[in-house]
Structures are given as structure tokens and as C-alpha cells.
């Protein structure tokens, strides 16, 4: 047996074969930390099998009764799965898992381990959330091995570790929360989960600037990675699956944070519209796609003469690189320059929209603000915009249109390739929808703001 020593940068996670005062990757000083690797040993490999002999009886699922949470998990929790739930402090991770465990405790042996709060705090919250207190086992502990030993004795089926950054293993160097500890704790949990068929939720805090990069580097070690998003001062929160060995990725569940905890929102398609019928310049409704369903989302733009020497580009809920590219397309192909102007764009409701299908709506919102010309309130816009000013089709165009029609939107401005065939217009209940389909962004926008 031999043990290798490696060093890892605490700020960028770059591996280094030997210690140095400065990280050669990100140039941070004094950021390298020793990481002891698992001893290399010779073990007997399990013999190869024919795939046809492997038993693939469908994974049993343990539903949490929180419909939106089950949706992101791929239809319920799978025994032996390790699920990482990441998110900003205060977004509601502990609340969500306590509620889910409360439901699961009726059928399974569960354990909620807190390394951050006192048992009194957990109990007070559980009471408020109406969690069945009798069957919910809790433990305040930060020693990972002590926790796993307890779980073995109790034959725990489902466990929450809140949070992975507070736990430690005594033999491993570094304080709890350091790269080496977080990695070792996760490794121990994954091994335990597979050996004992225990499902484990690991809670991981991610700060906005990503300073505490812990959970990011764990993504490849666990089965499922969920991110809990949403602003603390808003009611709606979204859980998104960014990796799932047992379900679809990019699936999203929507919750409302109420005074009695999180409530699933099962039909969120019109949640992200500001509920005003009043036409307003800069306001455009787009149809985005989240996981397996369409979502109508409002985007607002404000373009104004810049007061400073450096015009401001502020994007909330959008990728600023992509918007910079779109503004260049607008200038070159539509002849609408935003040079010397501040551009603010906001996606309503704290949602993040990263799909290219939002391109056209973003440009329509910018143009609407520049021209100070409001769109008809029953207009929906979607489509991808290429660098040559061409409009590209987006996936699931018909389902997006159907969602828009369902919410009373009647005018769709879309890429030519997304134009439904006449027979689909009748079959899919889209007959109330008037489609304006174009090949290029300049012809579409010039018609829209004629
Ligand atoms: P919490 O689950 O503690 O967040 P995290 O574990 O991600 O840090 O959620 C804390 C926030 O949720 C806090 O701002 C208060 C709010 N909250 C409610 O609005 N209603 C409730 O019933 C509960 C339990 C929390
Ligand atoms: Mg918490």
C-alpha cells in the first residue's frame, strides 16, 4: 500500500504535484493545501458480466409528496442515491429537506443531521412546517464517521447532512469546509450510500461570487446535483437538476416560500409574468423551455442615454456575454446602435434564462425601449438569433405556442422554421394564434415596430 500526497488550490481547485507559495493557475497566494488520497490497494475486481444478465428491475422510487421536488428528482428519491442540493444561504435548502423528510418518515427510517443549527432550532422549524415530529429523527453532529456509524446502527434509509461544509473526518487534514475535508466527507457518504442502500442528501452552500466553491467540485462524485435558486426577498424559488443519473437534467421545480414553508407550484407557466395588462415600452413576453415544460416569462429592457464615459450594461437573469453579442447583431443587421447608451435588462421574477431561444425577445425588448414603443399586450416572442442576423428555430416550438395560447396570447413573432403547418394549427389548439414568422431578425423587428 502506498499513499500519495497531492496539493490542491483552495480557490480554483487546480491540482499541483508539489507545494508552492502561489497557485500557477489562478495566481492566488498561500492557497495550496495538502490532500491525502485514499491508499492504493489491490482488491479483487468483480468479474465481468453480460449486460443482458444484469438485472434492471426499474429503480424503485420513494415519493416525497412534494410534487415539484419529485419532478426534479426524476419521479421520487432512489434508494442509495447521493443527491447534492446547492444554493445560496437562506434560499430554503434546510426547509425543503425537512419538509421532504417529514413526508418520507411515514414510510421510511430517516435521519436529519444538522451541523449548523441547534436541535431546538430544527424542532421549532419542524413544528412550524407541520412535520410529523414523532418519526423524524434528528442529530446535531459534525463528525462524519460518528454520523455514519449512527446511521448504520439505526439502519437509516434516508439521511440529510446539513451541510457538507460543516462536517469533518478527523484523519483528514484541514478544517471543515476545506477542499480536502469536503471531498473526503462526500467520498465517505457515497461509499456508505452504495454499501447500505441509504439515500443521502448533502446540502452545500454556494455564495454568489462562488468564493466557497465546495459543491461545484463535488458534482462528479454524486448521482444527482440540484441547485436551489431564487432571491431571498421573493416568494418563488426554483430547484433545478443540473445532473441526474436517475432522471432528466434541466428539470425544474417551482415552489412558493410561505410562512408555513415551501409549497409546490404545479402549474407555473404564467408565474413569471408581471400581472399588468398595461402595455409598456421595453416589456416583452417570451416563451422559454424549462426541463420538460414551457414557461412564459417577461423580460424588461431600459435603454437610456449614458451619463458616464463608460455606458453601463446591466443584466439580471441573463448571460451578459450573450447579450453583448445580441446588441452587436442589433447594431450591424438592424441598424440600431446602443453605443453611448446604458442598457438594463431584467428577467421578471428572479428567473435565470440561459437558452438561446430568448435572443429574439431580448432584442425586441431593447428595440421597444429605444423606440419608446410598447408591444400589444397579447404578443409572445421567441427565437434564436445568429451572428449573421438569421433567425434559427427553437426546439418544442409548438408546445411554446400552445402555452402562449392557453394564457390568452394571440400574436406570436417567431422564426420561419417554427411556423406550424396548417394542420398542426388546427390539431394542437393553436387556431386562436396568429403567427408572424420570418427568416431574419431585421425583417421581423422592422415589421413588429412598423
Ligand atoms: P433555510 O431553509 O434556513 O435556508 P438555507 O438552509 O438554504 O440556508 O430558509 C431560510 C429562509 O426561509 C429564511 O429567510 C426564512 C424563510 N422561511 C419562510 O419564509 N417560511 C418558513 O416556513 C421557513 C421555515 C423559512
Ligand atoms: Mg440551512
Coordinates of N, CA and C and ligand atoms in Angstrom, one line a residue, residues 90 93-95 112 116-117 125 162 203 205, ligand 2:
X90 N -29.9 30.8 3.0 CA -31.1 31.4 3.2 C -32.1 31.2 2.1
X93 N -32.9 25.7 1.6 CA -32.5 24.3 1.5 C -32.9 23.4 2.7
X94 N -32.6 24.0 3.9 CA -33.0 23.2 5.1 C -34.5 23.0 5.2
X95 N -35.2 24.1 4.8 CA -36.7 24.0 4.9 C -37.2 22.9 3.9
X112 N -32.1 13.3 10.1 CA -31.8 14.6 9.7 C -30.6 15.1 10.6
X116 N -25.2 22.9 11.6 CA -25.2 24.3 11.6 C -26.1 24.9 12.7
X117 N -27.2 24.1 12.9 CA -28.2 24.7 13.8 C -28.3 23.8 15.1
X125 N -38.5 24.8 13.8 CA -38.9 25.0 12.4 C -39.8 23.8 12.0
X162 N -26.7 18.4 6.7 CA -26.9 19.8 6.5 C -25.9 20.6 7.3
X203 N -26.3 18.9 1.7 CA -26.6 20.3 1.5 C -25.2 21.0 1.3
X205 N -23.5 25.0 0.6 CA -23.7 26.4 0.4 C -22.9 26.9 -0.8
Ligands
LIG2 MG1 -29.8 25.7 6.3

